[in-house]
Short mmCIF file of C-alpha atoms and ligand atoms in Angstrom, two decimals:
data_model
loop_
_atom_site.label_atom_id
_atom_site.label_comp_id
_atom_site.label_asym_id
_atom_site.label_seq_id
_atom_site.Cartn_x
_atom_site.Cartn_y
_atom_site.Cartn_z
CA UNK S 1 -6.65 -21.80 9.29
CA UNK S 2 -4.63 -19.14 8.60
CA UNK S 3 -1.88 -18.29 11.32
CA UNK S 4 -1.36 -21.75 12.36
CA UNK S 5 1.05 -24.27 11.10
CA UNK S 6 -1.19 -26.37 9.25
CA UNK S 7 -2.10 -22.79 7.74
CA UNK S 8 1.49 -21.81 6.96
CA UNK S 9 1.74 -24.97 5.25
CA UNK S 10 -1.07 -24.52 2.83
CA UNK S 11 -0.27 -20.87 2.45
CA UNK S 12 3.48 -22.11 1.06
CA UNK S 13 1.76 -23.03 -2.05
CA UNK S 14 3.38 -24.39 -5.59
CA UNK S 15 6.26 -25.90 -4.34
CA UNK S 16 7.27 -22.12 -3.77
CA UNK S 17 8.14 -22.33 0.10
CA UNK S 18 6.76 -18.95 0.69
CA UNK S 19 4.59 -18.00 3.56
CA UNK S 20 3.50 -15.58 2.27
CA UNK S 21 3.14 -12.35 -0.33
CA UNK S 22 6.53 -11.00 0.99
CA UNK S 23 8.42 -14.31 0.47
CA UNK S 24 6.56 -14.73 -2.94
CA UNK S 25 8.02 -11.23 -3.59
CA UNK S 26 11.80 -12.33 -2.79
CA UNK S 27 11.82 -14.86 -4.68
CA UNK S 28 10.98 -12.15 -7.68
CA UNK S 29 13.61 -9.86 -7.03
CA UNK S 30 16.21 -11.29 -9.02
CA UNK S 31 15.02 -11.48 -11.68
CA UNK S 32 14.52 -9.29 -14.84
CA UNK S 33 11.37 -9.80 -15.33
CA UNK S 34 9.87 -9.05 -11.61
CA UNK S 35 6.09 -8.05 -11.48
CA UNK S 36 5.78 -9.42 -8.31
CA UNK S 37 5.97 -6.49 -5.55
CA UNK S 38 4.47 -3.20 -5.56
CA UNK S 39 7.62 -0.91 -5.19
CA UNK S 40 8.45 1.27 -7.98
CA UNK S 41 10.84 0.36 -10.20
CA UNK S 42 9.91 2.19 -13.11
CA UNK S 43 13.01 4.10 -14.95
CA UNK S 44 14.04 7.69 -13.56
CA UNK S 45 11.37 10.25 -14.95
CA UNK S 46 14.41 13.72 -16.50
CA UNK S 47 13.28 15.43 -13.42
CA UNK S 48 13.78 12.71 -10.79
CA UNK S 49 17.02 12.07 -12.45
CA UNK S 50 18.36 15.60 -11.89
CA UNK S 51 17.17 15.02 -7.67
CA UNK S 52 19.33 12.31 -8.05
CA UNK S 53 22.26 14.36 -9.88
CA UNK S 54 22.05 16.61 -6.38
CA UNK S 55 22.79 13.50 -4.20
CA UNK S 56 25.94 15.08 -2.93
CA UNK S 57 24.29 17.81 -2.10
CA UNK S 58 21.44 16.55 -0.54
CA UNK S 59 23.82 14.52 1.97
CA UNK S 60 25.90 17.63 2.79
CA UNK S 61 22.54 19.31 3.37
CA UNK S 62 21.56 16.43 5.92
CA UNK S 63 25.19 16.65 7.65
CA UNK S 64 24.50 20.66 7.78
CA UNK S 65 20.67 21.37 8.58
CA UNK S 66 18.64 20.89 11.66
CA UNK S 67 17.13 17.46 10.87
CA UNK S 68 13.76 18.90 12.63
CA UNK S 69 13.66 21.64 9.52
CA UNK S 70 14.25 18.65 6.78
CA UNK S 71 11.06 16.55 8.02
CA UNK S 72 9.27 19.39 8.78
CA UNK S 73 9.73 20.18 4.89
CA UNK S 74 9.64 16.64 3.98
CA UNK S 75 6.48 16.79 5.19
CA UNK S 76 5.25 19.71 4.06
CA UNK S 77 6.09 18.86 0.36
CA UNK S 78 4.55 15.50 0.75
CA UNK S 79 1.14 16.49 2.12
CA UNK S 80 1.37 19.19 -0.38
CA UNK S 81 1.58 16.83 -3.18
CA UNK S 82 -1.36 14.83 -2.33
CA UNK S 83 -4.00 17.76 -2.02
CA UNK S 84 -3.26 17.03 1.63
CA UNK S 85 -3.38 20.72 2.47
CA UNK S 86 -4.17 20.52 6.33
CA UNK S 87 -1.78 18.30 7.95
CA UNK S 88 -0.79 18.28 11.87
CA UNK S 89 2.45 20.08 12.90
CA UNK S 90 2.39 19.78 16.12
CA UNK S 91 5.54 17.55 17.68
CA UNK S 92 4.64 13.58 17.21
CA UNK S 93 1.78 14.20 15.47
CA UNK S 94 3.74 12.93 12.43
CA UNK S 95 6.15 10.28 13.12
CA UNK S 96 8.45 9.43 10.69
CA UNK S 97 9.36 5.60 9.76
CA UNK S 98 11.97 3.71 7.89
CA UNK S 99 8.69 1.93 5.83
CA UNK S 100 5.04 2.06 5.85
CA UNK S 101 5.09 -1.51 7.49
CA UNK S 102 7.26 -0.25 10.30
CA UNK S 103 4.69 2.27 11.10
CA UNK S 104 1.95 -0.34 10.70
CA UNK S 105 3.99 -2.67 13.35
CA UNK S 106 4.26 0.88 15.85
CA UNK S 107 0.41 0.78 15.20
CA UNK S 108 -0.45 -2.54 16.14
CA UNK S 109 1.93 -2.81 19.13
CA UNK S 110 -0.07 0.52 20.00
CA UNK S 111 -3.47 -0.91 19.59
CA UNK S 112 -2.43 -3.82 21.53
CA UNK S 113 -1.91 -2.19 24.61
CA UNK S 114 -5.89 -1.14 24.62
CA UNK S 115 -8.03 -3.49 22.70
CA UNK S 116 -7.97 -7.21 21.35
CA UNK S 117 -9.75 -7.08 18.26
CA UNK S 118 -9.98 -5.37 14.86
CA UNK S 119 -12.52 -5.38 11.83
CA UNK S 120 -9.76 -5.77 8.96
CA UNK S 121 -10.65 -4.95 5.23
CA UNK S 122 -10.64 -8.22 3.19
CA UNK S 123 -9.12 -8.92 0.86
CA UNK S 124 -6.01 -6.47 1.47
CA UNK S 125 -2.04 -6.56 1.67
CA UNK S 126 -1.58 -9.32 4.02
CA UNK S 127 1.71 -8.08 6.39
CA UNK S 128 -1.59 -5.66 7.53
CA UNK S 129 -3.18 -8.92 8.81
CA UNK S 130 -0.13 -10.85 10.10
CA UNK S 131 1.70 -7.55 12.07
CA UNK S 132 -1.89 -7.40 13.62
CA UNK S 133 -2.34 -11.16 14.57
CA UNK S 134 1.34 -10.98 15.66
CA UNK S 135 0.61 -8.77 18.23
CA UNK S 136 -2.17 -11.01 19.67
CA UNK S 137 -4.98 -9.03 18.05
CA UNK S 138 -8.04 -11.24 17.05
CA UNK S 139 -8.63 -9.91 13.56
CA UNK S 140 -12.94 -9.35 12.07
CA UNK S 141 -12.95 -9.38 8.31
CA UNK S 142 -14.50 -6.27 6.66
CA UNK S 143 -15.67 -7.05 2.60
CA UNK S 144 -14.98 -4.01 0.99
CA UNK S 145 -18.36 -3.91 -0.72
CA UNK S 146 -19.96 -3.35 3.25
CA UNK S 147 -17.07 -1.42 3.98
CA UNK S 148 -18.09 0.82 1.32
CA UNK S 149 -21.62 0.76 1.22
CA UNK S 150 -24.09 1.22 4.55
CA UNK S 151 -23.63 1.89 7.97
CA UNK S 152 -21.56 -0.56 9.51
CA UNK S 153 -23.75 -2.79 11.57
CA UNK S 154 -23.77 -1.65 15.68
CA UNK S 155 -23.18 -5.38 16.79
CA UNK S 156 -19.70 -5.30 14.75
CA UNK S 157 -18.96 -1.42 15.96
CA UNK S 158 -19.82 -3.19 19.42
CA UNK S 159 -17.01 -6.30 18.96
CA UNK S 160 -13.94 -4.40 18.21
CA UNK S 161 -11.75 -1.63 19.11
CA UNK S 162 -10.41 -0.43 16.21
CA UNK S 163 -11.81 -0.63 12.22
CA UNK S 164 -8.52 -1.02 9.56
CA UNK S 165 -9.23 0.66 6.17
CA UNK S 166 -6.52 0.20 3.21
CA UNK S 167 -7.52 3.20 0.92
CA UNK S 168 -6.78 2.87 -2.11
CA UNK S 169 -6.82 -0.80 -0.93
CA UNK S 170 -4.15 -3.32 -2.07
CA UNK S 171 -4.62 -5.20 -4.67
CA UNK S 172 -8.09 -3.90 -5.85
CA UNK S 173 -7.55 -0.41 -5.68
CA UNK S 174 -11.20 0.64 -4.29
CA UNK S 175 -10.81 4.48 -2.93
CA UNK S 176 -12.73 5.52 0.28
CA UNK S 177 -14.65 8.41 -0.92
CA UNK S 178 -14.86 11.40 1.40
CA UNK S 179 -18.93 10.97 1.79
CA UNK S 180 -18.23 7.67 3.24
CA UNK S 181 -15.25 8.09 5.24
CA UNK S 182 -17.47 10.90 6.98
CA UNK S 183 -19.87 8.67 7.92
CA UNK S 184 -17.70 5.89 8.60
CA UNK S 185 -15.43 8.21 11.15
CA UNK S 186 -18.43 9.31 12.77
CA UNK S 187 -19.55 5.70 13.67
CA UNK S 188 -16.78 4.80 14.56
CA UNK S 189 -16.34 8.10 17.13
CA UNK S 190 -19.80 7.22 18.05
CA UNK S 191 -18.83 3.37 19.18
CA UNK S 192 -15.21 5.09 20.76
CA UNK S 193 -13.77 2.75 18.16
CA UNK S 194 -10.03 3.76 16.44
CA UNK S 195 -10.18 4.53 13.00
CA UNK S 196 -6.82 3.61 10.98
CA UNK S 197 -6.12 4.20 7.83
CA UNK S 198 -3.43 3.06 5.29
CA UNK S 199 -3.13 5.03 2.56
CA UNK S 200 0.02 3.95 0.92
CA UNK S 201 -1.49 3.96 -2.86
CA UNK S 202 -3.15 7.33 -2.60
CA UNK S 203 -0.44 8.96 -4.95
CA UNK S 204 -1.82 6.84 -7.54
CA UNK S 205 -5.16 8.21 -7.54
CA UNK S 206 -6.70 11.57 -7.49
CA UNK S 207 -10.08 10.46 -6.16
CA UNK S 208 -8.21 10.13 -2.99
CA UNK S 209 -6.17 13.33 -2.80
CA UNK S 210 -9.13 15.13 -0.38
CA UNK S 211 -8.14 16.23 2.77
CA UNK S 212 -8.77 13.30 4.86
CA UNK S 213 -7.41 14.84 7.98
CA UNK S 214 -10.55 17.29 8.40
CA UNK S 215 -12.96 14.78 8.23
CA UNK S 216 -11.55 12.73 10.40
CA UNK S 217 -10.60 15.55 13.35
CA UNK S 218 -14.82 17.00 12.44
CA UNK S 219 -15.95 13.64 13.50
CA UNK S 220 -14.13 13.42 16.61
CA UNK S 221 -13.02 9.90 16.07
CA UNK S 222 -9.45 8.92 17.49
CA UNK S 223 -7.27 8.27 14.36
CA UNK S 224 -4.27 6.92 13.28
CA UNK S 225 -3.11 7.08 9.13
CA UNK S 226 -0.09 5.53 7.68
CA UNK S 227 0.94 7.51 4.52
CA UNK S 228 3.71 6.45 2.66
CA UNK S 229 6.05 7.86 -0.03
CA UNK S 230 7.62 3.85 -1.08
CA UNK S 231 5.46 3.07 -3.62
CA UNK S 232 5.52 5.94 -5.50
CA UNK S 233 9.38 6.91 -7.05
CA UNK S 234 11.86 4.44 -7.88
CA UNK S 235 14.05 5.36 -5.43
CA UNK S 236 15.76 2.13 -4.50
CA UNK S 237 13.65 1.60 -1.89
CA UNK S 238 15.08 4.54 -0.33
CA UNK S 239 11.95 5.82 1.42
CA UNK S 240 9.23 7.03 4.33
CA UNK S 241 6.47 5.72 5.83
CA UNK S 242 4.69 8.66 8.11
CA UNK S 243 2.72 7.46 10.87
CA UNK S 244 0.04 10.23 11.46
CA UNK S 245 -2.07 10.58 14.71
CA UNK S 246 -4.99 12.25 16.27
CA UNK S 247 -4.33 14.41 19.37
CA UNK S 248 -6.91 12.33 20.78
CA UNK S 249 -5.47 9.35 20.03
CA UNK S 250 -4.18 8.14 23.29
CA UNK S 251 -2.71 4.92 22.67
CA UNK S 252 1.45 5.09 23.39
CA UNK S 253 2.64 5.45 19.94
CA UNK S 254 5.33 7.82 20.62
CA UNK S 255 6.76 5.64 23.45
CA UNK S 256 6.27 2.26 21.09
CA UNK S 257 8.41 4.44 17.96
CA UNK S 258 11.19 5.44 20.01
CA UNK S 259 11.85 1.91 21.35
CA UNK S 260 12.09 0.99 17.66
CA UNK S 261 13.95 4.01 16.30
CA UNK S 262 15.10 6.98 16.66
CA UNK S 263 14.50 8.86 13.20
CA UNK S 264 14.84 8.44 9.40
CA UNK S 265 18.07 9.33 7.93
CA UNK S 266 18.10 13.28 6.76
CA UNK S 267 19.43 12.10 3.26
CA UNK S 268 15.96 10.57 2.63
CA UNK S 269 14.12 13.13 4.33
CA UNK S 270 15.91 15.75 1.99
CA UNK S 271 14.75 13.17 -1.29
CA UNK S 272 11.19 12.87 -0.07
CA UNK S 273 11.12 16.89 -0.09
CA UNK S 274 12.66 17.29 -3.54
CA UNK S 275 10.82 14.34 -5.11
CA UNK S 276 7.53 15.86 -3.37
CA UNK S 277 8.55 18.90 -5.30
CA UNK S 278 9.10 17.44 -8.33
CA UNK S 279 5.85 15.34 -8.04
CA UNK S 280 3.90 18.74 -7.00
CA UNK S 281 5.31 20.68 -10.37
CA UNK S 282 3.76 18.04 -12.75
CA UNK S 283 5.54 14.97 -11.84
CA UNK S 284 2.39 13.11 -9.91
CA UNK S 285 0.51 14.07 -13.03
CA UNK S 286 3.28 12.65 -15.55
CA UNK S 287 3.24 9.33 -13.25
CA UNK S 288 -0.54 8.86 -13.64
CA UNK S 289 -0.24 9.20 -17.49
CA UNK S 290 2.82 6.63 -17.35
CA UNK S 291 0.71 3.91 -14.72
CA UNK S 292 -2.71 4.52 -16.79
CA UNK S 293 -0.38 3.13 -20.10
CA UNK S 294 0.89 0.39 -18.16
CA UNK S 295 -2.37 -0.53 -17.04
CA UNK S 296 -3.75 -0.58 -21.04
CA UNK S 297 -0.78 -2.49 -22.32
CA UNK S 298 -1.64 -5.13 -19.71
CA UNK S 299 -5.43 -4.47 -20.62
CA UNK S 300 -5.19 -4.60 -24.39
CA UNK S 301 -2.45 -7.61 -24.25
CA UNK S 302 -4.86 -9.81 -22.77
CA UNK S 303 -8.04 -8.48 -24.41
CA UNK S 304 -10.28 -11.15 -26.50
CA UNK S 305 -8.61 -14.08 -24.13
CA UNK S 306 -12.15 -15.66 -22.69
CA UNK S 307 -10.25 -17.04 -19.90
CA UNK S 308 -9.48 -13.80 -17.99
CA UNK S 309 -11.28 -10.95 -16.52
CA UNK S 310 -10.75 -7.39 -15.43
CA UNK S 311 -11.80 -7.66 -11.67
CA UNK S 312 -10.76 -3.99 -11.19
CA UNK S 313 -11.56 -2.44 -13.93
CA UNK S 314 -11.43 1.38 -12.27
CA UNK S 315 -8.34 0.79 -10.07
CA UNK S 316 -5.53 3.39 -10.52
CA UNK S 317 -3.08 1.69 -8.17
CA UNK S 318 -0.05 0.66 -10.07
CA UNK S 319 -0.83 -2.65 -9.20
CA UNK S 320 -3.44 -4.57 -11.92
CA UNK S 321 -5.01 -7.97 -10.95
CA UNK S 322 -6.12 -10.53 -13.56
CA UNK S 323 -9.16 -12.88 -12.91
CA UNK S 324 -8.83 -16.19 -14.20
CA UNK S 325 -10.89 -18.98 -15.11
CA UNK S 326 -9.62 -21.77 -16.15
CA UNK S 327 -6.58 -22.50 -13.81
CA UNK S 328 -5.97 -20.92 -10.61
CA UNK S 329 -3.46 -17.77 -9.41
CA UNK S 330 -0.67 -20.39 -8.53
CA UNK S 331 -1.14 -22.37 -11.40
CA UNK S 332 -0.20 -19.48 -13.60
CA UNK S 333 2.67 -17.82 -11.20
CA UNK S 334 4.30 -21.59 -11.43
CA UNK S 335 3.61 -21.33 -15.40
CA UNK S 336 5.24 -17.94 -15.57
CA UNK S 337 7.66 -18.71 -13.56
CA UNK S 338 9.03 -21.43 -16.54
CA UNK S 339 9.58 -18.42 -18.54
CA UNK S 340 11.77 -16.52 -15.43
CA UNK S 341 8.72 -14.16 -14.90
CA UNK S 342 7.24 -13.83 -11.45
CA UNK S 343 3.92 -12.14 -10.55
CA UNK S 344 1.67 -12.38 -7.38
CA UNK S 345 -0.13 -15.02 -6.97
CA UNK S 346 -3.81 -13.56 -4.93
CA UNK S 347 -4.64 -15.93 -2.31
CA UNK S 348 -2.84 -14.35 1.04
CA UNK S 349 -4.66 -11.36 0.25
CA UNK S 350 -7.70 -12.74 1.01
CA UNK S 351 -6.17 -13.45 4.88
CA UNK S 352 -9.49 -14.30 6.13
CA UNK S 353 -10.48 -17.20 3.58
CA UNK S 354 -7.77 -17.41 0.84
CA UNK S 355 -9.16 -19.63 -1.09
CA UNK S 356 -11.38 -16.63 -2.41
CA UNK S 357 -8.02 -15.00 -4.24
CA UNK S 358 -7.55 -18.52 -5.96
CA UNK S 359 -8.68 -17.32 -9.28
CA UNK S 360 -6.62 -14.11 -9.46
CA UNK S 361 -2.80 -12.97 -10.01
CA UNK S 362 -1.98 -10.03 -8.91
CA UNK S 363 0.70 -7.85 -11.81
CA UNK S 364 3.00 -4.73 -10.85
CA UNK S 365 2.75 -2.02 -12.92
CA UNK S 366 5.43 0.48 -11.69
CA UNK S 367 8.03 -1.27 -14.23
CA UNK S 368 9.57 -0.65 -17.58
CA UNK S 369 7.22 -0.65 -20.26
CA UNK S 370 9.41 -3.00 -22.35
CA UNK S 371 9.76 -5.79 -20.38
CA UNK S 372 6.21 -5.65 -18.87
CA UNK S 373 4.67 -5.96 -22.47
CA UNK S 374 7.48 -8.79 -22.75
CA UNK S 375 5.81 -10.36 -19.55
CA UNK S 376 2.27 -9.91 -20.13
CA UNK S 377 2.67 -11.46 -23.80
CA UNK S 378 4.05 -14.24 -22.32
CA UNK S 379 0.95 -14.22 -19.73
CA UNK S 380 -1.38 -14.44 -22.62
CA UNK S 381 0.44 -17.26 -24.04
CA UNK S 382 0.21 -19.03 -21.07
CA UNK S 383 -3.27 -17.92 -20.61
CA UNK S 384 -4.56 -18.99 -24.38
CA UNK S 385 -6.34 -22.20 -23.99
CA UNK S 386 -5.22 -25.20 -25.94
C1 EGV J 1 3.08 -4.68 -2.27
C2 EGV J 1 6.51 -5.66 1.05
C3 EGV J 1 6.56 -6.02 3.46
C4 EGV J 1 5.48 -4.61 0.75
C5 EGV J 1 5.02 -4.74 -0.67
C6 EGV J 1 3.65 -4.27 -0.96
N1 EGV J 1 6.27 -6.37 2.20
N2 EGV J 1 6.81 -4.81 3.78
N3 EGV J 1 6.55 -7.00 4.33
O1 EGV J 1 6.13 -3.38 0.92
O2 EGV J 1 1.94 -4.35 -2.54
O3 EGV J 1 3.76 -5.38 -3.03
O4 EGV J 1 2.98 -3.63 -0.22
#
């Protein structure tokens, strides 16, 4: 079972000693040929490489300006660039976080304090799972075909506290459209269950750039969102996960951030602005081109192989996962990883049952072209069956 030793154990698979995705990550991030994580590591677009020209100046701005006017900007410019055009101003309402995963701990210590269980989308990213289960929440898996189709049944809205949506989800990159996340926020207000979202991949993907925040506050559900700006410029990990709340909300989230920090450093809050700018004035646009031509390199590479599939074949995320069928997710990441190339094996994604994400590897996107063709030729070598 997941979570307990004997889980751990089978979860460290291949000989690789990780735990899980995270650790199978690290052990990627050496090397030259990393597809493993979903940070962006793509090379500097001209315009992000003039934001980074203005460095100096961006830290003398931090040392001179009212941090409270940077995030207020930072956040403006962010929202802005996601067709987010309603966003809450008021103070807390958007708390800003070193990472998306440090908001999603604030959130779970949060939830903790009310309610002990959670219906989880599954498969997802699974530190979503384990920073839940850490804090003693008792975790309901959600298939995102349910999650995306009816009403959610009234004996599950009955069993939990709060339902967990990853939108565009990680690794499949299904999008909550804004028909269903009406009806799914006004369940959920009807049940007094918490709606959180995690939105982390919406830059990738127009379908999801509608203004969330209205439907949620017109259903009168109590909402949380994480939003983050980390997986979107390759800015050395130098990022911000926003944790966004409902005034209803009620659950100590402001009290559970400040024990964990105090703010984000002003440098990065003056980079999100500019970069939000920059993505804004054509650069979110230029990034979709570049992820789409990723995504049919990896597509075309592999194309006529009959032992793969495309098991997302309308995912924008800059994250592509291949089905395979004739040797399992490990068995290829321990093949690739002959050749110094590390991708993501699937199976802690699927937190709930993991042998379901045997048959799939999971490939970053957000990477120089050149040595992701490199890496995905060498997957279809691998791949070709002798
Ligand atoms: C992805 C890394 C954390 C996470 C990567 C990710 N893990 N934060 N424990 O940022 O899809 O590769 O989300």
């Amino acid at each position: 079972m997941p979570g307990t030793l004997q889980g751990k154990a089978h979860a460290a698979q291949a000989g690789s000693g990780a735990e899980n995705l995270t650790q199978f990550e690290f052990l990627a991030l050496n090397s030259e040929f990393n597809i493993a994580d979903g940070h962006a590591r793509q090379p500097l677009t001209p315009g992000q490489s003039k934001i980074v020209n203005d460095l100096p100046l961006l830290f003398e701005e931090g040392e001179k300006r009212p941090v409270e006017e940077l995030e207020r900007e930072a956040h403006a410019a962010f929202f802005k660039s996601l067709g987010q055009h309603r966003y809450p101003t008021a103070p807390g309402r958007v708390l800003s976080c070193y990472s998306s995963s440090v908001a999603m701990e604030i959130v779970s210590r949060a939830l903790a304090c009310a309610i002990d269980s959670v219906a989880l989308v599954h498969p997802t990213f699974d530190n979503i799972a384990d920073l839940l289960r850490g804090n003693g929440l008792k975790l309901v898996p959600l298939e995102e075909d349910p999650l995306h189709g009816d009403d959610l049944a009234p004996s599950l809205l009955k069993s939990v506290g709060c339902v967990f949506v990853t939108t565009p989800n990680n690794p499949t990159g299904r999008v909550m459209s804004a028909e269903r996340l009406r009806r799914l926020a006004e369940q959920c207000a009807e049940y007094g269950v918490v709606l959180a979202l995690d939105t982390s991949f919406r830059g990738f993907d127009t379908r999801a750039h509608y203004d969330h925040y209205e439907i949620l506050d017109a259903s009168g559900v109590s909402w949380v969102v994480i939003e983050d700006t980390g997986k979107l410029w390759p800015t050395l990990d130098l990022k911000v996960g926003m944790l966004v709340r409902s005034e209803n909300l009620g659950l100590p989230v402001g009290k559970i951030y400040s024990d964990i920090l105090l703010g984000v450093s002003p440098l990065i809050l003056g980079m999100v602005r500019r970069f939000s700018e920059d993505a804004a004035a054509g650069g979110l646009a230029e990034l979709h081109t570049f992820i789409a031509a990723q995504r049919a390199v990896v597509r075309s590479e592999l194309a006529g192989l009959p032992t793969v599939g495309v098991p997302d074949p309308d995912s924008r995320a800059s994250v592509e996962r291949v089905l395979l069928k004739h040797m399992t997710g490990t068995q290829a990441w321990e093949a690739l990883r002959e050749h110094n190339i590390y991708a993501l094996p699937c199976r802690p994604f699927y937190w709930a049952d993991q042998a379901r994400g045997d048959r799939t590897l999971r490939l970053a996107l957000a990477r120089a072209s050149a040595p992701l063709t490199q890496c995905v030729r060498t997957l279809r070598h691998v791949l070709t069956p002798r």
